[in-house]
JSON list of C-alpha atoms in Angstrom, two decimals:
[
{"chain": "A", "resi": 1024, "resn": "MET", "atom": "CA", "xyz": [3.56, -8.31, -8.37]},
{"chain": "A", "resi": 1025, "resn": "GLY", "atom": "CA", "xyz": [4.47, -7.60, -12.21]},
{"chain": "A", "resi": 1026, "resn": "THR", "atom": "CA", "xyz": [2.68, -4.27, -12.46]},
{"chain": "A", "resi": 1027, "resn": "SER", "atom": "CA", "xyz": [6.04, -1.87, -13.06]},
{"chain": "A", "resi": 1028, "resn": "GLN", "atom": "CA", "xyz": [5.02, -1.17, -16.75]},
{"chain": "A", "resi": 1029, "resn": "SER", "atom": "CA", "xyz": [1.09, -0.75, -16.99]},
{"chain": "A", "resi": 1030, "resn": "SER", "atom": "CA", "xyz": [1.40, 3.15, -16.22]},
{"chain": "A", "resi": 1031, "resn": "LYS", "atom": "CA", "xyz": [2.91, 5.97, -17.70]},
{"chain": "A", "resi": 1032, "resn": "GLY", "atom": "CA", "xyz": [2.69, 7.61, -14.17]},
{"chain": "A", "resi": 1033, "resn": "PRO", "atom": "CA", "xyz": [1.95, 11.99, -13.21]},
{"chain": "A", "resi": 1034, "resn": "LYS", "atom": "CA", "xyz": [3.04, 14.60, -15.27]},
{"chain": "A", "resi": 1035, "resn": "ASN", "atom": "CA", "xyz": [5.66, 16.78, -13.91]},
{"chain": "A", "resi": 1036, "resn": "GLY", "atom": "CA", "xyz": [4.18, 19.50, -11.88]},
{"chain": "A", "resi": 1037, "resn": "ASN", "atom": "CA", "xyz": [0.96, 18.06, -12.21]},
{"chain": "A", "resi": 1038, "resn": "GLU", "atom": "CA", "xyz": [-1.67, 18.54, -8.99]},
{"chain": "A", "resi": 1039, "resn": "LEU", "atom": "CA", "xyz": [-1.00, 15.27, -6.86]},
{"chain": "A", "resi": 1040, "resn": "VAL", "atom": "CA", "xyz": [-4.51, 14.49, -5.32]},
{"chain": "A", "resi": 1041, "resn": "PRO", "atom": "CA", "xyz": [-7.38, 13.55, -7.44]},
{"chain": "A", "resi": 1042, "resn": "PRO", "atom": "CA", "xyz": [-10.43, 16.29, -7.03]},
{"chain": "A", "resi": 1043, "resn": "TRP", "atom": "CA", "xyz": [-12.60, 13.63, -5.54]},
{"chain": "A", "resi": 1044, "resn": "ALA", "atom": "CA", "xyz": [-10.17, 13.80, -2.41]},
{"chain": "A", "resi": 1045, "resn": "ASP", "atom": "CA", "xyz": [-9.19, 16.17, 0.69]},
{"chain": "A", "resi": 1046, "resn": "GLN", "atom": "CA", "xyz": [-7.81, 19.21, -1.18]},
{"chain": "A", "resi": 1047, "resn": "SER", "atom": "CA", "xyz": [-6.40, 21.11, 1.76]},
{"chain": "A", "resi": 1048, "resn": "HIS", "atom": "CA", "xyz": [-2.76, 19.51, 1.31]},
{"chain": "A", "resi": 1049, "resn": "ASN", "atom": "CA", "xyz": [-2.81, 19.18, -2.63]},
{"chain": "A", "resi": 1050, "resn": "GLY", "atom": "CA", "xyz": [0.94, 19.61, -4.02]},
{"chain": "A", "resi": 1051, "resn": "LYS", "atom": "CA", "xyz": [2.59, 19.23, -7.57]},
{"chain": "A", "resi": 1052, "resn": "SER", "atom": "CA", "xyz": [4.44, 16.22, -8.63]},
{"chain": "A", "resi": 1053, "resn": "ASN", "atom": "CA", "xyz": [8.14, 18.32, -8.62]},
{"chain": "A", "resi": 1054, "resn": "ASN", "atom": "CA", "xyz": [11.38, 16.93, -10.18]},
{"chain": "A", "resi": 1055, "resn": "LEU", "atom": "CA", "xyz": [10.06, 14.23, -11.68]},
{"chain": "A", "resi": 1056, "resn": "SER", "atom": "CA", "xyz": [13.14, 13.94, -14.26]},
{"chain": "A", "resi": 1057, "resn": "GLY", "atom": "CA", "xyz": [15.54, 13.48, -11.70]},
{"chain": "A", "resi": 1058, "resn": "PHE", "atom": "CA", "xyz": [13.67, 11.11, -9.72]},
{"chain": "A", "resi": 1059, "resn": "ARG", "atom": "CA", "xyz": [12.73, 8.95, -12.70]},
{"chain": "A", "resi": 1060, "resn": "THR", "atom": "CA", "xyz": [16.53, 9.57, -13.38]},
{"chain": "A", "resi": 1061, "resn": "LEU", "atom": "CA", "xyz": [17.51, 8.06, -10.22]},
{"chain": "A", "resi": 1062, "resn": "PHE", "atom": "CA", "xyz": [15.19, 5.15, -10.39]},
{"chain": "A", "resi": 1063, "resn": "GLY", "atom": "CA", "xyz": [16.33, 4.22, -14.24]},
{"chain": "A", "resi": 1064, "resn": "ARG", "atom": "CA", "xyz": [19.47, 3.86, -12.92]},
{"chain": "A", "resi": 1065, "resn": "PHE", "atom": "CA", "xyz": [18.20, 1.41, -9.85]},
{"chain": "A", "resi": 1066, "resn": "ALA", "atom": "CA", "xyz": [16.38, -0.63, -12.22]},
{"chain": "A", "resi": 1067, "resn": "ARG", "atom": "CA", "xyz": [18.68, -0.99, -15.09]},
{"chain": "A", "resi": 1068, "resn": "ASN", "atom": "CA", "xyz": [21.70, -1.90, -11.94]},
{"chain": "A", "resi": 1069, "resn": "ARG", "atom": "CA", "xyz": [19.66, -2.70, -9.36]},
{"chain": "A", "resi": 1070, "resn": "ASP", "atom": "CA", "xyz": [21.74, 0.18, -7.31]},
{"chain": "A", "resi": 1071, "resn": "ALA", "atom": "CA", "xyz": [20.48, 0.36, -3.62]},
{"chain": "A", "resi": 1072, "resn": "THR", "atom": "CA", "xyz": [22.31, 3.64, -3.45]},
{"chain": "A", "resi": 1073, "resn": "ALA", "atom": "CA", "xyz": [20.61, 4.99, -6.80]},
{"chain": "A", "resi": 1074, "resn": "LEU", "atom": "CA", "xyz": [16.70, 3.23, -5.21]},
{"chain": "A", "resi": 1075, "resn": "LYS", "atom": "CA", "xyz": [17.92, 4.85, -1.76]},
{"chain": "A", "resi": 1076, "resn": "GLY", "atom": "CA", "xyz": [17.91, 8.70, -3.93]},
{"chain": "A", "resi": 1077, "resn": "ALA", "atom": "CA", "xyz": [15.06, 8.48, -5.96]},
{"chain": "A", "resi": 1078, "resn": "LEU", "atom": "CA", "xyz": [13.00, 7.64, -2.67]},
{"chain": "A", "resi": 1079, "resn": "GLY", "atom": "CA", "xyz": [14.37, 10.18, -1.20]},
{"chain": "A", "resi": 1080, "resn": "ARG", "atom": "CA", "xyz": [13.80, 12.82, -4.18]},
{"chain": "A", "resi": 1081, "resn": "TYR", "atom": "CA", "xyz": [10.33, 10.92, -3.98]},
{"chain": "A", "resi": 1082, "resn": "ALA", "atom": "CA", "xyz": [9.44, 12.09, -0.31]},
{"chain": "A", "resi": 1083, "resn": "ARG", "atom": "CA", "xyz": [10.99, 15.13, -1.07]},
{"chain": "A", "resi": 1084, "resn": "GLN", "atom": "CA", "xyz": [9.59, 16.71, -4.20]},
{"chain": "A", "resi": 1085, "resn": "VAL", "atom": "CA", "xyz": [8.19, 14.23, -6.14]},
{"chain": "A", "resi": 1086, "resn": "THR", "atom": "CA", "xyz": [4.68, 13.91, -3.88]},
{"chain": "A", "resi": 1087, "resn": "GLY", "atom": "CA", "xyz": [4.57, 16.74, -2.21]},
{"chain": "A", "resi": 1088, "resn": "GLY", "atom": "CA", "xyz": [5.04, 15.66, 1.19]},
{"chain": "A", "resi": 1089, "resn": "SER", "atom": "CA", "xyz": [3.42, 13.20, 3.78]},
{"chain": "A", "resi": 1090, "resn": "GLU", "atom": "CA", "xyz": [0.72, 15.03, 3.77]},
{"chain": "A", "resi": 1091, "resn": "SER", "atom": "CA", "xyz": [-0.38, 15.51, 0.43]},
{"chain": "A", "resi": 1092, "resn": "THR", "atom": "CA", "xyz": [0.75, 11.43, -0.07]},
{"chain": "A", "resi": 1093, "resn": "ASN", "atom": "CA", "xyz": [-2.03, 10.86, 2.77]},
{"chain": "A", "resi": 1094, "resn": "ALA", "atom": "CA", "xyz": [-4.85, 13.26, 0.71]},
{"chain": "A", "resi": 1095, "resn": "ARG", "atom": "CA", "xyz": [-3.96, 10.99, -2.32]},
{"chain": "A", "resi": 1096, "resn": "LEU", "atom": "CA", "xyz": [-3.81, 8.11, -0.84]},
{"chain": "A", "resi": 1097, "resn": "GLY", "atom": "CA", "xyz": [-7.25, 8.67, 0.89]},
{"chain": "A", "resi": 1098, "resn": "ASN", "atom": "CA", "xyz": [-9.33, 5.98, -0.46]},
{"chain": "A", "resi": 1099, "resn": "ILE", "atom": "CA", "xyz": [-6.73, 3.53, -0.14]},
{"chain": "A", "resi": 1100, "resn": "ILE", "atom": "CA", "xyz": [-6.21, 4.18, 3.43]},
{"chain": "A", "resi": 1101, "resn": "ASN", "atom": "CA", "xyz": [-10.08, 4.28, 4.63]},
{"chain": "A", "resi": 1102, "resn": "ALA", "atom": "CA", "xyz": [-10.37, 0.59, 2.55]},
{"chain": "A", "resi": 1103, "resn": "GLY", "atom": "CA", "xyz": [-7.31, -0.12, 5.04]},
{"chain": "A", "resi": 1104, "resn": "GLY", "atom": "CA", "xyz": [-9.59, 0.61, 8.32]},
{"chain": "A", "resi": 1105, "resn": "GLY", "atom": "CA", "xyz": [-12.51, -1.22, 6.30]},
{"chain": "A", "resi": 1106, "resn": "LEU", "atom": "CA", "xyz": [-10.14, -4.57, 5.95]},
{"chain": "A", "resi": 1107, "resn": "PHE", "atom": "CA", "xyz": [-9.44, -4.04, 9.83]},
{"chain": "A", "resi": 1108, "resn": "GLU", "atom": "CA", "xyz": [-13.09, -4.07, 10.53]},
{"chain": "A", "resi": 1109, "resn": "LEU", "atom": "CA", "xyz": [-13.67, -6.82, 8.77]},
{"chain": "A", "resi": 1110, "resn": "LEU", "atom": "CA", "xyz": [-10.80, -9.51, 10.26]},
{"chain": "A", "resi": 1111, "resn": "SER", "atom": "CA", "xyz": [-11.57, -7.66, 13.85]},
{"chain": "A", "resi": 1112, "resn": "ASP", "atom": "CA", "xyz": [-15.26, -7.83, 13.90]},
{"chain": "A", "resi": 1113, "resn": "GLY", "atom": "CA", "xyz": [-16.15, -10.12, 11.95]},
{"chain": "A", "resi": 1114, "resn": "VAL", "atom": "CA", "xyz": [-18.44, -7.94, 10.44]},
{"chain": "A", "resi": 1115, "resn": "THR", "atom": "CA", "xyz": [-18.01, -5.19, 7.84]},
{"chain": "A", "resi": 1116, "resn": "ASN", "atom": "CA", "xyz": [-20.47, -2.17, 7.57]},
{"chain": "A", "resi": 1117, "resn": "ASP", "atom": "CA", "xyz": [-21.87, -0.06, 4.68]},
{"chain": "A", "resi": 1118, "resn": "SER", "atom": "CA", "xyz": [-22.12, 3.58, 4.92]},
{"chain": "A", "resi": 1119, "resn": "ASN", "atom": "CA", "xyz": [-25.37, 3.36, 6.20]},
{"chain": "A", "resi": 1120, "resn": "MET", "atom": "CA", "xyz": [-24.24, 1.23, 9.22]},
{"chain": "A", "resi": 1121, "resn": "ASN", "atom": "CA", "xyz": [-25.85, -2.23, 7.39]},
{"chain": "A", "resi": 1122, "resn": "PRO", "atom": "CA", "xyz": [-23.44, -5.80, 7.36]},
{"chain": "A", "resi": 1123, "resn": "PHE", "atom": "CA", "xyz": [-22.50, -6.31, 3.79]},
{"chain": "A", "resi": 1124, "resn": "VAL", "atom": "CA", "xyz": [-19.67, -8.97, 4.57]},
{"chain": "A", "resi": 1125, "resn": "ASP", "atom": "CA", "xyz": [-19.61, -11.38, 7.35]},
{"chain": "A", "resi": 1126, "resn": "LEU", "atom": "CA", "xyz": [-16.70, -13.88, 7.65]},
{"chain": "A", "resi": 1127, "resn": "ASP", "atom": "CA", "xyz": [-18.75, -16.14, 8.91]},
{"chain": "A", "resi": 1128, "resn": "SER", "atom": "CA", "xyz": [-20.35, -16.56, 5.79]},
{"chain": "A", "resi": 1129, "resn": "PHE", "atom": "CA", "xyz": [-17.45, -17.66, 4.27]},
{"chain": "A", "resi": 1130, "resn": "LYS", "atom": "CA", "xyz": [-16.72, -20.95, 6.45]},
{"chain": "A", "resi": 1131, "resn": "GLY", "atom": "CA", "xyz": [-15.84, -23.61, 4.32]},
{"chain": "A", "resi": 1132, "resn": "MET", "atom": "CA", "xyz": [-15.09, -22.37, 0.97]},
{"chain": "A", "resi": 1133, "resn": "GLU", "atom": "CA", "xyz": [-11.80, -22.33, -0.43]},
{"chain": "A", "resi": 1134, "resn": "CYS", "atom": "CA", "xyz": [-9.57, -19.58, 0.97]},
{"chain": "A", "resi": 1135, "resn": "GLU", "atom": "CA", "xyz": [-8.67, -18.23, -2.68]},
{"chain": "A", "resi": 1136, "resn": "ASP", "atom": "CA", "xyz": [-12.28, -17.68, -3.34]},
{"chain": "A", "resi": 1137, "resn": "VAL", "atom": "CA", "xyz": [-12.51, -15.72, 0.18]},
{"chain": "A", "resi": 1138, "resn": "ILE", "atom": "CA", "xyz": [-9.56, -13.38, -0.48]},
{"chain": "A", "resi": 1139, "resn": "ALA", "atom": "CA", "xyz": [-11.30, -12.89, -3.84]},
{"chain": "A", "resi": 1140, "resn": "ARG", "atom": "CA", "xyz": [-14.61, -11.72, -2.42]},
{"chain": "A", "resi": 1141, "resn": "ILE", "atom": "CA", "xyz": [-13.00, -10.15, 0.54]},
{"chain": "A", "resi": 1142, "resn": "SER", "atom": "CA", "xyz": [-10.93, -7.55, -1.62]},
{"chain": "A", "resi": 1143, "resn": "HIS", "atom": "CA", "xyz": [-13.42, -7.08, -4.21]},
{"chain": "A", "resi": 1144, "resn": "SER", "atom": "CA", "xyz": [-15.96, -6.65, -2.04]},
{"chain": "A", "resi": 1145, "resn": "LEU", "atom": "CA", "xyz": [-13.86, -4.01, -0.06]},
{"chain": "A", "resi": 1146, "resn": "SER", "atom": "CA", "xyz": [-12.95, -2.51, -3.29]},
{"chain": "A", "resi": 1147, "resn": "GLU", "atom": "CA", "xyz": [-15.43, -2.24, -5.81]},
{"chain": "A", "resi": 1148, "resn": "GLY", "atom": "CA", "xyz": [-17.47, 1.13, -6.49]},
{"chain": "A", "resi": 1149, "resn": "ARG", "atom": "CA", "xyz": [-13.93, 3.03, -4.77]},
{"chain": "A", "resi": 1150, "resn": "GLU", "atom": "CA", "xyz": [-11.36, 5.43, -6.35]},
{"chain": "A", "resi": 1151, "resn": "ASP", "atom": "CA", "xyz": [-8.13, 3.62, -6.76]},
{"chain": "A", "resi": 1152, "resn": "ALA", "atom": "CA", "xyz": [-10.33, 0.25, -6.70]},
{"chain": "A", "resi": 1153, "resn": "ASP", "atom": "CA", "xyz": [-7.52, -1.63, -8.53]},
{"chain": "A", "resi": 1154, "resn": "LYS", "atom": "CA", "xyz": [-4.92, -0.81, -6.55]},
{"chain": "A", "resi": 1155, "resn": "ILE", "atom": "CA", "xyz": [-7.08, -1.29, -3.20]},
{"chain": "A", "resi": 1156, "resn": "GLN", "atom": "CA", "xyz": [-7.94, -5.04, -4.87]},
{"chain": "A", "resi": 1157, "resn": "THR", "atom": "CA", "xyz": [-4.51, -5.92, -5.77]},
{"chain": "A", "resi": 1158, "resn": "ALA", "atom": "CA", "xyz": [-2.96, -4.85, -2.15]},
{"chain": "A", "resi": 1159, "resn": "MET", "atom": "CA", "xyz": [-5.96, -6.18, -0.31]},
{"chain": "A", "resi": 1160, "resn": "ASN", "atom": "CA", "xyz": [-5.39, -9.43, -2.42]},
{"chain": "A", "resi": 1161, "resn": "ASP", "atom": "CA", "xyz": [-1.80, -9.75, -1.65]},
{"chain": "A", "resi": 1162, "resn": "ALA", "atom": "CA", "xyz": [-1.65, -9.05, 1.87]},
{"chain": "A", "resi": 1163, "resn": "LEU", "atom": "CA", "xyz": [-4.30, -11.92, 2.76]},
{"chain": "A", "resi": 1164, "resn": "VAL", "atom": "CA", "xyz": [-2.16, -14.07, 0.52]},
{"chain": "A", "resi": 1165, "resn": "GLU", "atom": "CA", "xyz": [0.31, -13.23, 2.58]},
{"chain": "A", "resi": 1166, "resn": "ALA", "atom": "CA", "xyz": [-1.26, -13.31, 5.93]},
{"chain": "A", "resi": 1167, "resn": "LEU", "atom": "CA", "xyz": [-3.20, -16.69, 5.51]},
{"chain": "A", "resi": 1168, "resn": "ASN", "atom": "CA", "xyz": [-0.43, -18.64, 4.05]},
{"chain": "A", "resi": 1169, "resn": "GLY", "atom": "CA", "xyz": [-1.02, -22.31, 4.03]},
{"chain": "A", "resi": 1170, "resn": "LYS", "atom": "CA", "xyz": [-4.52, -22.56, 4.63]},
{"chain": "A", "resi": 1171, "resn": "SER", "atom": "CA", "xyz": [-6.58, -23.99, 2.21]},
{"chain": "A", "resi": 1172, "resn": "VAL", "atom": "CA", "xyz": [-9.94, -23.87, 3.40]},
{"chain": "A", "resi": 1173, "resn": "PHE", "atom": "CA", "xyz": [-11.11, -21.16, 5.05]},
{"chain": "A", "resi": 1174, "resn": "ASP", "atom": "CA", "xyz": [-12.28, -20.72, 8.90]},
{"chain": "A", "resi": 1175, "resn": "PRO", "atom": "CA", "xyz": [-13.09, -17.50, 10.83]},
{"chain": "A", "resi": 1176, "resn": "SER", "atom": "CA", "xyz": [-11.23, -18.63, 13.79]},
{"chain": "A", "resi": 1177, "resn": "ASP", "atom": "CA", "xyz": [-7.72, -18.70, 11.62]},
{"chain": "A", "resi": 1178, "resn": "ILE", "atom": "CA", "xyz": [-7.98, -14.49, 11.75]},
{"chain": "A", "resi": 1179, "resn": "THR", "atom": "CA", "xyz": [-5.80, -14.30, 15.00]},
{"chain": "A", "resi": 1180, "resn": "ASP", "atom": "CA", "xyz": [-4.52, -11.04, 16.25]},
{"chain": "A", "resi": 1181, "resn": "ASP", "atom": "CA", "xyz": [-1.05, -12.02, 14.63]},
{"chain": "A", "resi": 1182, "resn": "VAL", "atom": "CA", "xyz": [-2.72, -12.75, 11.01]},
{"chain": "A", "resi": 1183, "resn": "ILE", "atom": "CA", "xyz": [-4.41, -8.93, 11.21]},
{"chain": "A", "resi": 1184, "resn": "ILE", "atom": "CA", "xyz": [-1.34, -7.38, 12.02]},
{"chain": "A", "resi": 1185, "resn": "GLU", "atom": "CA", "xyz": [0.28, -8.91, 9.14]},
{"chain": "A", "resi": 1186, "resn": "THR", "atom": "CA", "xyz": [-2.24, -8.22, 7.13]},
{"chain": "A", "resi": 1187, "resn": "MET", "atom": "CA", "xyz": [-2.82, -4.26, 7.82]},
{"chain": "A", "resi": 1188, "resn": "ILE", "atom": "CA", "xyz": [1.47, -3.89, 7.29]},
{"chain": "A", "resi": 1189, "resn": "CYS", "atom": "CA", "xyz": [1.28, -5.87, 4.18]},
{"chain": "A", "resi": 1190, "resn": "TYR", "atom": "CA", "xyz": [-1.57, -3.75, 2.98]},
{"chain": "A", "resi": 1191, "resn": "LEU", "atom": "CA", "xyz": [0.20, -0.91, 3.49]},
{"chain": "A", "resi": 1192, "resn": "THR", "atom": "CA", "xyz": [3.40, -1.87, 2.04]},
{"chain": "A", "resi": 1193, "resn": "ASP", "atom": "CA", "xyz": [1.48, -3.06, -0.75]},
{"chain": "A", "resi": 1194, "resn": "SER", "atom": "CA", "xyz": [-0.23, 0.18, -1.40]},
{"chain": "A", "resi": 1195, "resn": "ILE", "atom": "CA", "xyz": [2.19, 2.43, -1.34]},
{"chain": "A", "resi": 1196, "resn": "PHE", "atom": "CA", "xyz": [4.61, -0.13, -3.68]},
{"chain": "A", "resi": 1197, "resn": "LEU", "atom": "CA", "xyz": [1.99, 0.46, -6.46]},
{"chain": "A", "resi": 1198, "resn": "GLN", "atom": "CA", "xyz": [1.91, 3.85, -6.01]},
{"chain": "A", "resi": 1199, "resn": "ILE", "atom": "CA", "xyz": [5.64, 4.28, -6.33]},
{"chain": "A", "resi": 1200, "resn": "THR", "atom": "CA", "xyz": [5.59, 1.44, -9.11]},
{"chain": "A", "resi": 1201, "resn": "MET", "atom": "CA", "xyz": [3.06, 3.99, -11.03]},
{"chain": "A", "resi": 1202, "resn": "ASP", "atom": "CA", "xyz": [4.26, 6.77, -10.42]},
{"chain": "A", "resi": 1203, "resn": "ALA", "atom": "CA", "xyz": [7.70, 5.39, -12.01]},
{"chain": "A", "resi": 1204, "resn": "GLY", "atom": "CA", "xyz": [6.29, 5.13, -15.01]},
{"chain": "A", "resi": 1205, "resn": "LYS", "atom": "CA", "xyz": [8.54, 4.56, -18.24]},
{"chain": "A", "resi": 1206, "resn": "ALA", "atom": "CA", "xyz": [11.96, 4.72, -15.81]},
{"chain": "A", "resi": 1207, "resn": "TRP", "atom": "CA", "xyz": [11.30, 1.28, -15.43]},
{"chain": "A", "resi": 1208, "resn": "ASN", "atom": "CA", "xyz": [12.26, 0.21, -19.24]},
{"chain": "A", "resi": 1209, "resn": "ASN", "atom": "CA", "xyz": [15.73, 0.67, -17.80]},
{"chain": "A", "resi": 1210, "resn": "ALA", "atom": "CA", "xyz": [15.63, -3.21, -16.73]},
{"chain": "A", "resi": 1211, "resn": "GLU", "atom": "CA", "xyz": [17.01, -4.75, -19.41]},
{"chain": "A", "resi": 1212, "resn": "THR", "atom": "CA", "xyz": [15.44, -8.28, -19.05]},
{"chain": "A", "resi": 1213, "resn": "ALA", "atom": "CA", "xyz": [12.05, -10.18, -17.45]},
{"chain": "A", "resi": 1214, "resn": "LYS", "atom": "CA", "xyz": [14.60, -11.27, -14.64]},
{"chain": "A", "resi": 1215, "resn": "GLU", "atom": "CA", "xyz": [15.83, -7.86, -14.21]},
{"chain": "A", "resi": 1216, "resn": "LEU", "atom": "CA", "xyz": [13.02, -5.77, -14.09]},
{"chain": "A", "resi": 1217, "resn": "GLN", "atom": "CA", "xyz": [11.36, -9.02, -11.35]},
{"chain": "A", "resi": 1218, "resn": "VAL", "atom": "CA", "xyz": [14.88, -8.49, -9.05]},
{"chain": "A", "resi": 1219, "resn": "ALA", "atom": "CA", "xyz": [14.25, -4.89, -9.48]},
{"chain": "A", "resi": 1220, "resn": "GLU", "atom": "CA", "xyz": [10.79, -4.96, -8.10]},
{"chain": "A", "resi": 1221, "resn": "ASN", "atom": "CA", "xyz": [11.54, -7.36, -5.27]},
{"chain": "A", "resi": 1222, "resn": "SER", "atom": "CA", "xyz": [14.26, -5.17, -4.40]},
{"chain": "A", "resi": 1223, "resn": "LEU", "atom": "CA", "xyz": [11.37, -2.51, -4.36]},
{"chain": "A", "resi": 1224, "resn": "HIS", "atom": "CA", "xyz": [9.27, -4.16, -2.43]},
{"chain": "A", "resi": 1225, "resn": "GLN", "atom": "CA", "xyz": [11.78, -5.31, -0.13]},
{"chain": "A", "resi": 1226, "resn": "LEU", "atom": "CA", "xyz": [12.74, -2.24, 0.84]},
{"chain": "A", "resi": 1227, "resn": "ILE", "atom": "CA", "xyz": [9.43, -0.32, 1.51]},
{"chain": "A", "resi": 1228, "resn": "SER", "atom": "CA", "xyz": [8.84, -3.70, 3.98]},
{"chain": "A", "resi": 1229, "resn": "ALA", "atom": "CA", "xyz": [11.44, -3.57, 5.88]},
{"chain": "A", "resi": 1230, "resn": "THR", "atom": "CA", "xyz": [11.12, 0.61, 6.42]},
{"chain": "A", "resi": 1231, "resn": "VAL", "atom": "CA", "xyz": [6.64, 0.13, 6.53]},
{"chain": "A", "resi": 1232, "resn": "ASP", "atom": "CA", "xyz": [6.98, -3.29, 9.10]},
{"chain": "A", "resi": 1233, "resn": "SER", "atom": "CA", "xyz": [9.61, -1.59, 11.46]},
{"chain": "A", "resi": 1234, "resn": "ILE", "atom": "CA", "xyz": [7.39, 1.66, 11.86]},
{"chain": "A", "resi": 1235, "resn": "MET", "atom": "CA", "xyz": [4.25, 0.24, 11.69]},
{"chain": "A", "resi": 1236, "resn": "GLU", "atom": "CA", "xyz": [4.53, -3.48, 13.91]},
{"chain": "A", "resi": 1237, "resn": "PRO", "atom": "CA", "xyz": [5.24, -1.41, 17.16]},
{"chain": "A", "resi": 1238, "resn": "LYS", "atom": "CA", "xyz": [1.91, 0.39, 16.63]},
{"chain": "A", "resi": 1239, "resn": "LEU", "atom": "CA", "xyz": [0.09, -2.36, 16.48]},
{"chain": "A", "resi": 1240, "resn": "ASN", "atom": "CA", "xyz": [1.35, -4.94, 18.78]},
{"chain": "A", "resi": 1241, "resn": "ASN", "atom": "CA", "xyz": [-0.45, -4.67, 21.92]},
{"chain": "A", "resi": 1242, "resn": "ASN", "atom": "CA", "xyz": [-3.85, -6.06, 21.76]},
{"chain": "A", "resi": 1243, "resn": "ILE", "atom": "CA", "xyz": [-4.80, -5.06, 18.14]},
{"chain": "A", "resi": 1244, "resn": "ARG", "atom": "CA", "xyz": [-8.42, -5.39, 18.35]},
{"chain": "A", "resi": 1245, "resn": "VAL", "atom": "CA", "xyz": [-8.93, -2.45, 20.50]},
{"chain": "A", "resi": 1246, "resn": "PHE", "atom": "CA", "xyz": [-8.58, -0.53, 18.18]},
{"chain": "A", "resi": 1247, "resn": "SER", "atom": "CA", "xyz": [-11.73, 0.89, 15.61]},
{"chain": "A", "resi": 1248, "resn": "LYS", "atom": "CA", "xyz": [-11.87, 1.80, 12.23]},
{"chain": "A", "resi": 1249, "resn": "LYS", "atom": "CA", "xyz": [-10.58, 5.40, 12.66]},
{"chain": "A", "resi": 1250, "resn": "ASP", "atom": "CA", "xyz": [-7.69, 4.23, 14.70]},
{"chain": "A", "resi": 1251, "resn": "ILE", "atom": "CA", "xyz": [-6.40, 2.31, 11.87]},
{"chain": "A", "resi": 1252, "resn": "ILE", "atom": "CA", "xyz": [-6.83, 4.98, 9.77]},
{"chain": "A", "resi": 1253, "resn": "ALA", "atom": "CA", "xyz": [-5.10, 7.59, 11.73]},
{"chain": "A", "resi": 1254, "resn": "ILE", "atom": "CA", "xyz": [-2.15, 4.64, 12.11]},
{"chain": "A", "resi": 1255, "resn": "GLN", "atom": "CA", "xyz": [-1.73, 4.26, 8.45]},
{"chain": "A", "resi": 1256, "resn": "LYS", "atom": "CA", "xyz": [-1.39, 8.40, 8.20]},
{"chain": "A", "resi": 1257, "resn": "ASP", "atom": "CA", "xyz": [0.84, 7.92, 10.80]},
{"chain": "A", "resi": 1258, "resn": "VAL", "atom": "CA", "xyz": [2.87, 5.18, 9.46]},
{"chain": "A", "resi": 1259, "resn": "ILE", "atom": "CA", "xyz": [2.94, 6.73, 6.25]},
{"chain": "A", "resi": 1260, "resn": "ARG", "atom": "CA", "xyz": [4.72, 10.50, 7.97]},
{"chain": "A", "resi": 1261, "resn": "GLU", "atom": "CA", "xyz": [7.06, 8.37, 9.36]},
{"chain": "A", "resi": 1262, "resn": "VAL", "atom": "CA", "xyz": [8.20, 6.67, 6.42]},
{"chain": "A", "resi": 1263, "resn": "TRP", "atom": "CA", "xyz": [8.33, 9.41, 4.54]},
{"chain": "A", "resi": 1264, "resn": "ASP", "atom": "CA", "xyz": [10.31, 11.38, 6.89]},
{"chain": "A", "resi": 1265, "resn": "GLU", "atom": "CA", "xyz": [12.93, 8.58, 6.77]},
{"chain": "A", "resi": 1266, "resn": "TRP", "atom": "CA", "xyz": [13.30, 8.42, 3.43]},
{"chain": "A", "resi": 1267, "resn": "LYS", "atom": "CA", "xyz": [13.43, 12.51, 2.94]},
{"chain": "A", "resi": 1268, "resn": "GLY", "atom": "CA", "xyz": [16.94, 11.73, 4.80]},
{"chain": "A", "resi": 1269, "resn": "TYR", "atom": "CA", "xyz": [18.00, 9.24, 2.10]},
{"chain": "A", "resi": 1270, "resn": "GLU", "atom": "CA", "xyz": [20.99, 10.99, -0.14]},
{"chain": "A", "resi": 1271, "resn": "GLU", "atom": "CA", "xyz": [21.69, 10.47, -3.28]}
]
């Protein structure tokens, strides 16, 4: 990971949904200072109570709620639909319905190179391209762990499920990491920073996995790209609802 100090994060009161996204659920980031104070305490002491308190404020106040979050992450969620389409169907299409990534064309290549090509192809030219590419790369590395040479037959139902859960987990992690901004500087050493990052990622992963896995576990390949986009939005709503209940 190691991305936590790359951004100062948004300012208090700024509109959260970027101008290119759906504006119907736009909100403003409120109480960023309270969120970052708690997050800084977590970064400094790895205080689990402070982390939960920060996430409670993040869901209730900072992000403007789950609908604003879904609008804000719209490009990331849509890219996740494209990733699912590729893994499930073996090919994904451009806006004119012409195939532009085909898994069969990667057969026999080094897995590391295939992952890099997929994550680059599905993120290139998009808003939030860096976050999309990072989340896709990390998710595919996790799901294809142990594979050195790529074979499309290795894309099993379990691999698809794990990839989609990891992708949404990492997307949420990257957004929170950015929004926390300089609060990460409260970690006094690089080792403490890494421990804090890992703790945050593990909490997000556990929450997303418990909600998303049951939604995907019945014959994953019956879903369409549109279905997966809707499922990701539903998962974000349920994650935010759970976090809203976290007390300080």
